[in-house]
PDB file of C-alpha atoms in Angstrom:
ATOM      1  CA  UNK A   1       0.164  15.019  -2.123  1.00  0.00           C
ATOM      2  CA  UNK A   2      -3.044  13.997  -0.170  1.00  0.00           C
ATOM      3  CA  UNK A   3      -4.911  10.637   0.944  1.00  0.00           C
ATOM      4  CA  UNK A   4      -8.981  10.161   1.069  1.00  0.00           C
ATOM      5  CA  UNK A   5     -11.453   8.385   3.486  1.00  0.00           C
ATOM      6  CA  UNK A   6     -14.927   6.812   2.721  1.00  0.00           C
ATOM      7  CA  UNK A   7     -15.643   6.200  -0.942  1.00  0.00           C
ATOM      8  CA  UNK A   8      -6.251  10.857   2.759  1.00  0.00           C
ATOM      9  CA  UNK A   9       0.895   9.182   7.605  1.00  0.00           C
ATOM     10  CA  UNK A  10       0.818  12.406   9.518  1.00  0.00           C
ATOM     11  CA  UNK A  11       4.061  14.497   7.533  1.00  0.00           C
ATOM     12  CA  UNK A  12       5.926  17.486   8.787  1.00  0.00           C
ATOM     13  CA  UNK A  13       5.790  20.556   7.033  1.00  0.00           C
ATOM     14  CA  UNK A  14       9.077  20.439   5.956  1.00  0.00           C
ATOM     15  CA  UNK A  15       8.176  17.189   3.134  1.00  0.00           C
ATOM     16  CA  UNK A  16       5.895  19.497   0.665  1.00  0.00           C
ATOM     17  CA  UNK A  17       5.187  16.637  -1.611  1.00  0.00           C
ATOM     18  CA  UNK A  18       3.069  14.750   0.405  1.00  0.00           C
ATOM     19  CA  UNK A  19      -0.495  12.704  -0.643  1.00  0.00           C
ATOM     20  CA  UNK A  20      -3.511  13.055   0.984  1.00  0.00           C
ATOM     21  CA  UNK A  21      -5.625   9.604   0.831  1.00  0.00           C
ATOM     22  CA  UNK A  22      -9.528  10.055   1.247  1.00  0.00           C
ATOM     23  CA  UNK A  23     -11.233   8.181   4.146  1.00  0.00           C
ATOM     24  CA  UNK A  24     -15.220   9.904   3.663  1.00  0.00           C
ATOM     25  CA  UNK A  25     -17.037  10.527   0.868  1.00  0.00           C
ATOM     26  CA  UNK A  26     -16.047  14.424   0.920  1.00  0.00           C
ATOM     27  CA  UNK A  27     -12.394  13.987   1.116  1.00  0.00           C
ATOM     28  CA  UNK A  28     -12.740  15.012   4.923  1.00  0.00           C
ATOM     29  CA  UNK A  29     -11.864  12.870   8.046  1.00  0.00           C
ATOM     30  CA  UNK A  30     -16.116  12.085   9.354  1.00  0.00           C
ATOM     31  CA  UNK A  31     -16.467  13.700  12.279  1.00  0.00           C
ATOM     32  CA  UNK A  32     -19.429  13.103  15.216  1.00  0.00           C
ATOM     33  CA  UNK A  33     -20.794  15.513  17.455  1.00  0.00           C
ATOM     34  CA  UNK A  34     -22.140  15.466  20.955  1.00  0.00           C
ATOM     35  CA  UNK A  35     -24.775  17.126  22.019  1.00  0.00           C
ATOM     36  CA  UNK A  36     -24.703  19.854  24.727  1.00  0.00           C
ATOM     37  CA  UNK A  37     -28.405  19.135  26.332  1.00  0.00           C
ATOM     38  CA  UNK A  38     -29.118  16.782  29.004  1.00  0.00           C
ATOM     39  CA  UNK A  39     -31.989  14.252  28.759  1.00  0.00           C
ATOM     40  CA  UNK A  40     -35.180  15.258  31.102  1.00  0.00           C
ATOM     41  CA  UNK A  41     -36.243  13.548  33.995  1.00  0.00           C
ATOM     42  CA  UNK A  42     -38.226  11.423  32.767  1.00  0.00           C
ATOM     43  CA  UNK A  43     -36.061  10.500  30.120  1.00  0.00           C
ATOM     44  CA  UNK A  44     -33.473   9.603  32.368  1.00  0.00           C
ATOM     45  CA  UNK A  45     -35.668   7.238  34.232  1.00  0.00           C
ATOM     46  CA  UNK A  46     -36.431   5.692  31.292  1.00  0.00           C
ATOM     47  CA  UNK A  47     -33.139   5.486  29.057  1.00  0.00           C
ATOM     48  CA  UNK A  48     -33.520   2.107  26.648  1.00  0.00           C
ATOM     49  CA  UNK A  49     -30.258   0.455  25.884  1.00  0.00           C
ATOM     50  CA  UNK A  50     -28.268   1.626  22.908  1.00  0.00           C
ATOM     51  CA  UNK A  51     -27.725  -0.335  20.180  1.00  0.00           C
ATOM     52  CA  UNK A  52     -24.454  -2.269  19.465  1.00  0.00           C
ATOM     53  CA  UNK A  53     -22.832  -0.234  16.727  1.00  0.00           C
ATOM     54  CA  UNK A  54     -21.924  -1.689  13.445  1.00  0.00           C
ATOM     55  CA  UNK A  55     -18.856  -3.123  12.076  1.00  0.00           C
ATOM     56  CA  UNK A  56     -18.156   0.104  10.130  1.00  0.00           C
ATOM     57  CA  UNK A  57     -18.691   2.384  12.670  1.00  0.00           C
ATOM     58  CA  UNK A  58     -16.635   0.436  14.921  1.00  0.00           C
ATOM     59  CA  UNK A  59     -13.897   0.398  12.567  1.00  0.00           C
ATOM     60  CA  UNK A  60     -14.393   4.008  12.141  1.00  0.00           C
ATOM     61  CA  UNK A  61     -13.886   5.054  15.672  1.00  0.00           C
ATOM     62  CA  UNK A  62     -11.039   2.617  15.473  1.00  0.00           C
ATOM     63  CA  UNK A  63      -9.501   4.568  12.360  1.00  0.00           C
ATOM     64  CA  UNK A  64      -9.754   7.900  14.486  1.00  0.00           C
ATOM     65  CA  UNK A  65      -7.816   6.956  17.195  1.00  0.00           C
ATOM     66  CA  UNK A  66      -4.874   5.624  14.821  1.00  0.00           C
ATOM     67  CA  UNK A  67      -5.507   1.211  15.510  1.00  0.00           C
ATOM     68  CA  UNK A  68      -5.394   0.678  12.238  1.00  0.00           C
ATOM     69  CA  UNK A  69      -5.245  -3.278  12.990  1.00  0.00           C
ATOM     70  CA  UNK A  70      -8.001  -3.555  14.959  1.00  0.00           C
ATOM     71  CA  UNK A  71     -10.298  -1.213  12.314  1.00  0.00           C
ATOM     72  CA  UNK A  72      -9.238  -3.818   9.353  1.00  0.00           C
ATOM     73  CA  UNK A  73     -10.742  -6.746  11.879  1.00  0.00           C
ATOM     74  CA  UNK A  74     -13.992  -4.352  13.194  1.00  0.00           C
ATOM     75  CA  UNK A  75     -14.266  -4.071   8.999  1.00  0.00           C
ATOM     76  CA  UNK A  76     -13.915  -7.700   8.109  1.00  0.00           C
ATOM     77  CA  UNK A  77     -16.790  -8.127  10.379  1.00  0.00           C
ATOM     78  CA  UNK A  78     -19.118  -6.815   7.903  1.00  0.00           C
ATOM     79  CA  UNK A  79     -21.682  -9.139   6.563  1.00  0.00           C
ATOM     80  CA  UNK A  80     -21.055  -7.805   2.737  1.00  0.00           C
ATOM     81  CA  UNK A  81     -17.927  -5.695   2.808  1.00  0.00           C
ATOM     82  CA  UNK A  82     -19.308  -2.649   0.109  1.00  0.00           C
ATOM     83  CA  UNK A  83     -16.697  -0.711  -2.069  1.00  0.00           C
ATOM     84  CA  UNK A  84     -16.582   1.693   0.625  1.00  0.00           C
ATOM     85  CA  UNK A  85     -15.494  -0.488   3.390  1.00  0.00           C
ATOM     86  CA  UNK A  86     -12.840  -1.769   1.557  1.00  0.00           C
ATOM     87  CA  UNK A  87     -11.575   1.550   0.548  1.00  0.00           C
ATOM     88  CA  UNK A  88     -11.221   2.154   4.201  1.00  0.00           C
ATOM     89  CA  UNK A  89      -9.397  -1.011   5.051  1.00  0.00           C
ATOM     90  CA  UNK A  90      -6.958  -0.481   2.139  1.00  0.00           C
ATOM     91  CA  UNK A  91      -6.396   3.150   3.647  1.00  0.00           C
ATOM     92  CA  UNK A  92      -5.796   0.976   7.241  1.00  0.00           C
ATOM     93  CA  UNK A  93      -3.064  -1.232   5.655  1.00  0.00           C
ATOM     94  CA  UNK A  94      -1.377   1.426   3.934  1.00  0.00           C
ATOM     95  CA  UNK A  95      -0.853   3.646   7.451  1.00  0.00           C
ATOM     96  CA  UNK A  96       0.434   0.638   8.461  1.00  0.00           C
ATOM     97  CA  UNK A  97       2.933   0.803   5.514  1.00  0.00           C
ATOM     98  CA  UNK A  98       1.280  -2.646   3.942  1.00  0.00           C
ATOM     99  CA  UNK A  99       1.072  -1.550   0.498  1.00  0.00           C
ATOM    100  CA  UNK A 100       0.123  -4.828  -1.098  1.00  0.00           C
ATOM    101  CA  UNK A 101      -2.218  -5.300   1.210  1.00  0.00           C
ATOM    102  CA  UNK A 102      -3.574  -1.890   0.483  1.00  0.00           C
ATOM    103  CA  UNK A 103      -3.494  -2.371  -2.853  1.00  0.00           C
ATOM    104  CA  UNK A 104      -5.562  -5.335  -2.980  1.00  0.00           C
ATOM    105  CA  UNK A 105      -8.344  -3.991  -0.722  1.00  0.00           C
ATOM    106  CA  UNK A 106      -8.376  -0.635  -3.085  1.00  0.00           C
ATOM    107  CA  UNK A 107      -8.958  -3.029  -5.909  1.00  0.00           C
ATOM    108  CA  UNK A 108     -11.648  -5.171  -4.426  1.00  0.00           C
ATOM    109  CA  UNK A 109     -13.602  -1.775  -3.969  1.00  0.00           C
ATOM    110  CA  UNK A 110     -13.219  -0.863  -7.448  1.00  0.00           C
ATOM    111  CA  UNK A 111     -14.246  -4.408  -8.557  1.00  0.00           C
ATOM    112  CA  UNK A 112     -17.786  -2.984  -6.751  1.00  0.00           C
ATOM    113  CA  UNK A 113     -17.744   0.180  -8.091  1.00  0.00           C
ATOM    114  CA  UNK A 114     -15.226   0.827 -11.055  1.00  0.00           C
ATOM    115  CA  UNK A 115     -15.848   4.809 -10.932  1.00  0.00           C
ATOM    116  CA  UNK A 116     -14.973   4.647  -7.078  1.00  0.00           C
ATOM    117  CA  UNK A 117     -13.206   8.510  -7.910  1.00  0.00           C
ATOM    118  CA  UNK A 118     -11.439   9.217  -3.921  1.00  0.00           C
ATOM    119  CA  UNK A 119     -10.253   4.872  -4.483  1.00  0.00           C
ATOM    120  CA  UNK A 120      -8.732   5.937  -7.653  1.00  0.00           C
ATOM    121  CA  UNK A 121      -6.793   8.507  -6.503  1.00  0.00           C
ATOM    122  CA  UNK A 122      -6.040   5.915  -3.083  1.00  0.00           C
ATOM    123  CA  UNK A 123      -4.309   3.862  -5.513  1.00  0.00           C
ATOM    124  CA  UNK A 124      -2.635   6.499  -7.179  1.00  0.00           C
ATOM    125  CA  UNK A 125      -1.244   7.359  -3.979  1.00  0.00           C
ATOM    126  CA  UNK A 126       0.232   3.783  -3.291  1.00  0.00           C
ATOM    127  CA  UNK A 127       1.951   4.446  -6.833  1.00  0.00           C
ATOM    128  CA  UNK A 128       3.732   7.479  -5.560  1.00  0.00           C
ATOM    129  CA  UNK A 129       4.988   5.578  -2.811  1.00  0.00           C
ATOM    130  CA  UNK A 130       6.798   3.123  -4.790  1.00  0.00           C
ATOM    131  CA  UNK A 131       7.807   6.156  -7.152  1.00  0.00           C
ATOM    132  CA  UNK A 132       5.832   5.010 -10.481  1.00  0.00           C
ATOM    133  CA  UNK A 133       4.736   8.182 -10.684  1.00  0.00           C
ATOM    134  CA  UNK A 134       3.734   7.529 -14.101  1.00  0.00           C
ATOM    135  CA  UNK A 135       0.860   5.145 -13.060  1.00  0.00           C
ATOM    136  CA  UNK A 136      -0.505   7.172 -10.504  1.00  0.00           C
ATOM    137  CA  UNK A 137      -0.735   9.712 -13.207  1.00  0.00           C
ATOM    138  CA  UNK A 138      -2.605   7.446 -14.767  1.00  0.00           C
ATOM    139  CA  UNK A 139      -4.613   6.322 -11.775  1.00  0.00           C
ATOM    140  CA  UNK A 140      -5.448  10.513 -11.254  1.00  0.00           C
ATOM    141  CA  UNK A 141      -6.696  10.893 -14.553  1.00  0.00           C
ATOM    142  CA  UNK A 142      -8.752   8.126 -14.438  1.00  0.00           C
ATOM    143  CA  UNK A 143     -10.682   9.574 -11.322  1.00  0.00           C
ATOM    144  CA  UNK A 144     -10.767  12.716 -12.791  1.00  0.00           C
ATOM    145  CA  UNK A 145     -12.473  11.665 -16.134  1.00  0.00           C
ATOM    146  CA  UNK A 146     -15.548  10.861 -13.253  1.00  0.00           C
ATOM    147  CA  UNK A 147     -15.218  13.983 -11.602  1.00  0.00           C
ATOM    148  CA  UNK A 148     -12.972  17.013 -13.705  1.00  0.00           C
ATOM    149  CA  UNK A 149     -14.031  19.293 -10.354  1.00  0.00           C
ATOM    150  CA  UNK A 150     -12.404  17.209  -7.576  1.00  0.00           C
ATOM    151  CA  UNK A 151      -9.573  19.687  -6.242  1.00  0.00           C
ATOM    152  CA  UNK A 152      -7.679  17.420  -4.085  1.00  0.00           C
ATOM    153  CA  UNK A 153      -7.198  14.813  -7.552  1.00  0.00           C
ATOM    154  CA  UNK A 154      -6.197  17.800  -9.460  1.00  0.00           C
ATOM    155  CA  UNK A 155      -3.858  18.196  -6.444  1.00  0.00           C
ATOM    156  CA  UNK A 156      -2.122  14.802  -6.803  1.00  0.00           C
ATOM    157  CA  UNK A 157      -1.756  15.079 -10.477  1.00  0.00           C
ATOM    158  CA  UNK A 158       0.300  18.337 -10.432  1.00  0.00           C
ATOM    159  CA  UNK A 159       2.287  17.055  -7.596  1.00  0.00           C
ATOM    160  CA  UNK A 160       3.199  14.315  -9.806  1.00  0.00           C
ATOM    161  CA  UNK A 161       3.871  16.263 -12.962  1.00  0.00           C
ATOM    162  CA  UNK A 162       6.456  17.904 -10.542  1.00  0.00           C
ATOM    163  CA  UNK A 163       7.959  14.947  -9.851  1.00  0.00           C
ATOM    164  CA  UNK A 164       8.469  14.141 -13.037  1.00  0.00           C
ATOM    165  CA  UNK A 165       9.680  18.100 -13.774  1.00  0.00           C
ATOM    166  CA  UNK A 166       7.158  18.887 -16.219  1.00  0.00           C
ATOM    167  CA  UNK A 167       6.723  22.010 -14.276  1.00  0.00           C
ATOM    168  CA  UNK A 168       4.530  23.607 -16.464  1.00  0.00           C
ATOM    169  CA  UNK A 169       1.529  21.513 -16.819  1.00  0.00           C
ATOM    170  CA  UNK A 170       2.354  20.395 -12.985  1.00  0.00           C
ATOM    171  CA  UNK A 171       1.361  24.361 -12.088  1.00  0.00           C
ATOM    172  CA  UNK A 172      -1.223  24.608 -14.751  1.00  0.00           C
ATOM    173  CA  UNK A 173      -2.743  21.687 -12.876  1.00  0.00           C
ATOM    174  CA  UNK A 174      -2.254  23.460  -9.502  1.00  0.00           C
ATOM    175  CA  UNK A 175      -3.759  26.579 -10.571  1.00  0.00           C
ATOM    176  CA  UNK A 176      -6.865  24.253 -11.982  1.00  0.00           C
ATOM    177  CA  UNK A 177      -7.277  22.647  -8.217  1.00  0.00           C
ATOM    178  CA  UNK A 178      -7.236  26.400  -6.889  1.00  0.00           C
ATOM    179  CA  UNK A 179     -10.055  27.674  -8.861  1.00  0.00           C
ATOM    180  CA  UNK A 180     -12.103  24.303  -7.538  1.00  0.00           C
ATOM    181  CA  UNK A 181     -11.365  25.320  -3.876  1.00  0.00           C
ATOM    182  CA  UNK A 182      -8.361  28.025  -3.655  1.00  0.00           C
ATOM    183  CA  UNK A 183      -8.055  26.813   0.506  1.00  0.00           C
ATOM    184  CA  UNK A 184      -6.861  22.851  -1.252  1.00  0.00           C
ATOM    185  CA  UNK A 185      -3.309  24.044  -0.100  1.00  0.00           C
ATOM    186  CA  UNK A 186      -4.277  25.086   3.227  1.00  0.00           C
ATOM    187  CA  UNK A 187      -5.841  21.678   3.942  1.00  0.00           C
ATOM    188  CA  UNK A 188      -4.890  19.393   6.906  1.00  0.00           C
ATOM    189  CA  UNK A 189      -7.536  16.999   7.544  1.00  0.00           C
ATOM    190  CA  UNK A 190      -6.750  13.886   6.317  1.00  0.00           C
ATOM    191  CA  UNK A 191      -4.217  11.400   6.444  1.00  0.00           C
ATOM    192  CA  UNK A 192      -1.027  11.961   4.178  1.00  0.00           C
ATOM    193  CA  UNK A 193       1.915   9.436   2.951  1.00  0.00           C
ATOM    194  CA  UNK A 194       5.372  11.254   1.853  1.00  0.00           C
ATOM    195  CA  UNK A 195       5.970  11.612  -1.647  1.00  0.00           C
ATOM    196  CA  UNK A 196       9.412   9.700  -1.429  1.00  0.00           C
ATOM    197  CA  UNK A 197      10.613  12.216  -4.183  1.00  0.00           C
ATOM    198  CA  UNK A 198      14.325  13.997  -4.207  1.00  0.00           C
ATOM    199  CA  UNK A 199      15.505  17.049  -2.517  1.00  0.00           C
ATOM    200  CA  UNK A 200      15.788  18.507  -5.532  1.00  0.00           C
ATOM    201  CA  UNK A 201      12.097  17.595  -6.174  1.00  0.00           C
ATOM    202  CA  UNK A 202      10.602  18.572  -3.345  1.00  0.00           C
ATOM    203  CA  UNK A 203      12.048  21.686  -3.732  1.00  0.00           C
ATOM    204  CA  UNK A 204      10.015  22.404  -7.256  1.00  0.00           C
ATOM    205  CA  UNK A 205       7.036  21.164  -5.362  1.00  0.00           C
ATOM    206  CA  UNK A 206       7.556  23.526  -2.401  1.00  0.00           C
ATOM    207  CA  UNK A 207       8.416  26.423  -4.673  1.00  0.00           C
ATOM    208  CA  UNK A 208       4.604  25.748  -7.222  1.00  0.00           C
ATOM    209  CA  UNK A 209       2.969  24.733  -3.945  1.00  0.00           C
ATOM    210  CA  UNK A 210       4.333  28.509  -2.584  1.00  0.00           C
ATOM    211  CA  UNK A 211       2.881  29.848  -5.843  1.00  0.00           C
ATOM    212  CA  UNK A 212      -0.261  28.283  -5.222  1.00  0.00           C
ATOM    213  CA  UNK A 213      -0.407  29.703  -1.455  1.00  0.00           C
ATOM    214  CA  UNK A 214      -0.100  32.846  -2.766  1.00  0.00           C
ATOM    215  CA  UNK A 215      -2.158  32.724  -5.321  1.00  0.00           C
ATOM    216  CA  UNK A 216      -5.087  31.960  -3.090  1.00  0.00           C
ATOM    217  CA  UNK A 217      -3.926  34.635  -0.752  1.00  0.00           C
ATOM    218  CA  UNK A 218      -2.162  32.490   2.198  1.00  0.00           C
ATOM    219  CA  UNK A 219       0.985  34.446   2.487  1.00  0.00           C
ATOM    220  CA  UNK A 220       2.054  32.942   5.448  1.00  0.00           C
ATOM    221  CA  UNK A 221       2.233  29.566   4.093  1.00  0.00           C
ATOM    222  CA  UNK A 222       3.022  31.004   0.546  1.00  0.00           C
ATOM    223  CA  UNK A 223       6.372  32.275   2.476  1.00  0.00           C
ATOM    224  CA  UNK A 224       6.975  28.583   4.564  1.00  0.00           C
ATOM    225  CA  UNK A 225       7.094  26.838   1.548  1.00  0.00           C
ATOM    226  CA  UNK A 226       9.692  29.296  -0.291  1.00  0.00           C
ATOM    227  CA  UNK A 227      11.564  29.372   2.291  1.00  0.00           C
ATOM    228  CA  UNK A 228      11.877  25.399   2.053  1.00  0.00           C
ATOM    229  CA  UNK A 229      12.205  25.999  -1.449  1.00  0.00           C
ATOM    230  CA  UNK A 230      15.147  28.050  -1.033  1.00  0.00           C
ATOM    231  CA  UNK A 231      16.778  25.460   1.113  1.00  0.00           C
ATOM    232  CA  UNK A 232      16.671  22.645  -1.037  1.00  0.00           C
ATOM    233  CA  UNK A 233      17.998  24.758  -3.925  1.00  0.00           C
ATOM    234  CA  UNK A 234      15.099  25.174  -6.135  1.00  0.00           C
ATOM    235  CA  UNK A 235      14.786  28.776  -6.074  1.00  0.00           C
ATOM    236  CA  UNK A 236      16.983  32.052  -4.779  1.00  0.00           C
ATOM    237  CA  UNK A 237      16.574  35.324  -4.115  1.00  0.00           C
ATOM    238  CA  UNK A 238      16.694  36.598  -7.685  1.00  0.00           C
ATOM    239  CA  UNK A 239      14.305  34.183  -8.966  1.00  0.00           C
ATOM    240  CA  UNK A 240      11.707  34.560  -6.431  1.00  0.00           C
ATOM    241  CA  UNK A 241      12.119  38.538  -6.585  1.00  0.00           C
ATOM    242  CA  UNK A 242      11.388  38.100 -10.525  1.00  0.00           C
ATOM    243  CA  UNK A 243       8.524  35.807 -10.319  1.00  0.00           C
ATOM    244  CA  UNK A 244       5.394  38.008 -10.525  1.00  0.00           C
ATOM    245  CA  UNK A 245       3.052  34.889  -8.220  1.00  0.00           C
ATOM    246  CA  UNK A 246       4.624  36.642  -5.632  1.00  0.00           C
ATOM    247  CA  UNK A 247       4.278  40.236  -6.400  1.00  0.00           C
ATOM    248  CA  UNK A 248       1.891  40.227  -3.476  1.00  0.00           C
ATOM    249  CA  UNK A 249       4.403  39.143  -0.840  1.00  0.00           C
ATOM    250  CA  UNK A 250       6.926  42.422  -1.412  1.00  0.00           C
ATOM    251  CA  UNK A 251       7.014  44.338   1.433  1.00  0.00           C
ATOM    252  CA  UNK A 252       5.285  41.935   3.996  1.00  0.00           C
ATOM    253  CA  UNK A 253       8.116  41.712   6.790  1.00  0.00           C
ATOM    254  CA  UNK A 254       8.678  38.096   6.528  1.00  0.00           C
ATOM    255  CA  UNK A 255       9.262  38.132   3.260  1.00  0.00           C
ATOM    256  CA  UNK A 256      11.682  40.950   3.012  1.00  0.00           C
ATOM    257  CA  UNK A 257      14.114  38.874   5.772  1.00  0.00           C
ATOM    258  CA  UNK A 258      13.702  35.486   3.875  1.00  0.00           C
ATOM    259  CA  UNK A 259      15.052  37.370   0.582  1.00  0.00           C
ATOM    260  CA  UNK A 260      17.475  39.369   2.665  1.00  0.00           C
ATOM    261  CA  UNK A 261      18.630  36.562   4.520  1.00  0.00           C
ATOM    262  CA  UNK A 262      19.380  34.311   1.203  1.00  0.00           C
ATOM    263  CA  UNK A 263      21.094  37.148  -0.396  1.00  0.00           C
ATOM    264  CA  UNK A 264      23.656  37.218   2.225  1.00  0.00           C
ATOM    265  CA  UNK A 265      24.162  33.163   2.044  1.00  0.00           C
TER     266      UNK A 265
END
């Protein structure tokens, strides 16, 4: 499951449920760019002084290189703190693991700005870490009543219908996230907290989040995540051979050794 940045704790592969918190305004870390040319001559001779940057872009180059604590204090700076900075300081507290903290600062933002759709789904994430999965259900519907088209929402909400092993609106949920962007399950951008769900749980969200993979075409990844899916006792060989999501995968190489090799465990 994923967290988001302006208006998504680095995870290993291996933890499938994870939730990606948004930090910008398109669900993507903000990124800045250099530019290649030189200044002329006579600009060089004449280069004014650059101005002092702002609180938020302060704590924004503070939130890229992971201070987290010094980005809350470049943010308090701010002479009105808007929903948006507060968003990002709530998403600073929780890396730090400061839920209530984060908690508080997601719902100052939405105090400015109630429809705040990437804070919604923030909060929902702080939910999932303290396993009430049914009020960040509530907290991902809520965002997606202001936007039905946000793919990494739709995301978080069939994650947590896995959870709670209602697997078949969890994929029906999936599969609506893929038709939004079918490369949601391929994305790494953003910060992510661990859905602290069971082994046995994970392993249903590995083996829908393999489905989805495939689905969109990523065989590769489709096969990672069955094969994690397979390890935590979700799926076997026979069930995976029967299940028609991954019709596409028979006969790749990779494939053909992950079912051979669980046939002979």
């Amino acid at each position: 499951m994923y967290l988001n940045q302006r208006r998504r704790l680095p995870a290993n592969l291996i933890l499938a449920a994870l939730v990606v918190v948004s930090f910008s305004a398109s669900a993507q870390t903000p990124t800045t760019e250099i530019a290649s040319t030189r200044p002329t001559t006579e600009a060089a001779t004449s280069i004014l002084p650059l101005p002092q940057p702002t609180p938020e872009a302060l704590g924004d180059s503070l939130m890229a290189h992971r201070r987290y604590q010094a980005a809350i204090e470049a943010y308090k700076k701010a002479p009105a703190p808007s929903g948006v900075i507060w968003n990002k300081m709530g998403i600073a507290y929780q890396m730090m693991f400061n839920l209530q903290d984060a908690m508080r600062c997601y719902q100052e933002s939405l105090k400015i700005d109630p429809k705040g759709v990437n804070v919604l789904n923030n909060l929902g994430t702080i939910y999932d870490s303290m396993r009430e999965y049914k009020t960040a259900v509530k907290m991902y519907r809520k965002a997606l009543k202001v936007d039905p088209k946000s793919a990494l929402v739709l995301k978080n909400l069939g994650t947590d219908l896995l959870a709670r092993h209602d697997y078949k609106k969890g994929w029906e949920v999936y599969k609506q996230a893929l038709a939004v962007d079918p490369q949601i399950f391929d994305r790494n951008n953003g910060p992510r907290v661990e859905n602290p769900a069971s082994v046995q749980d994970r392993g249903a969200m590995n083996y829908f989040m393999a489905k989805g993979c495939a689905r969109a075409g990523k065989n590769e990844r489709a096969i990672e995540y069955l094969r994690m899916a397979m390890n935590e006792g979700f799926a076997n060989a026979k069930k995976v051979a029967a299940d028609q999501e991954f019709a596409g995968l028979h006969g790749l190489p990779a494939f053909d050794q992950l079912i051979a090799e669980q046939k002979m465990q």
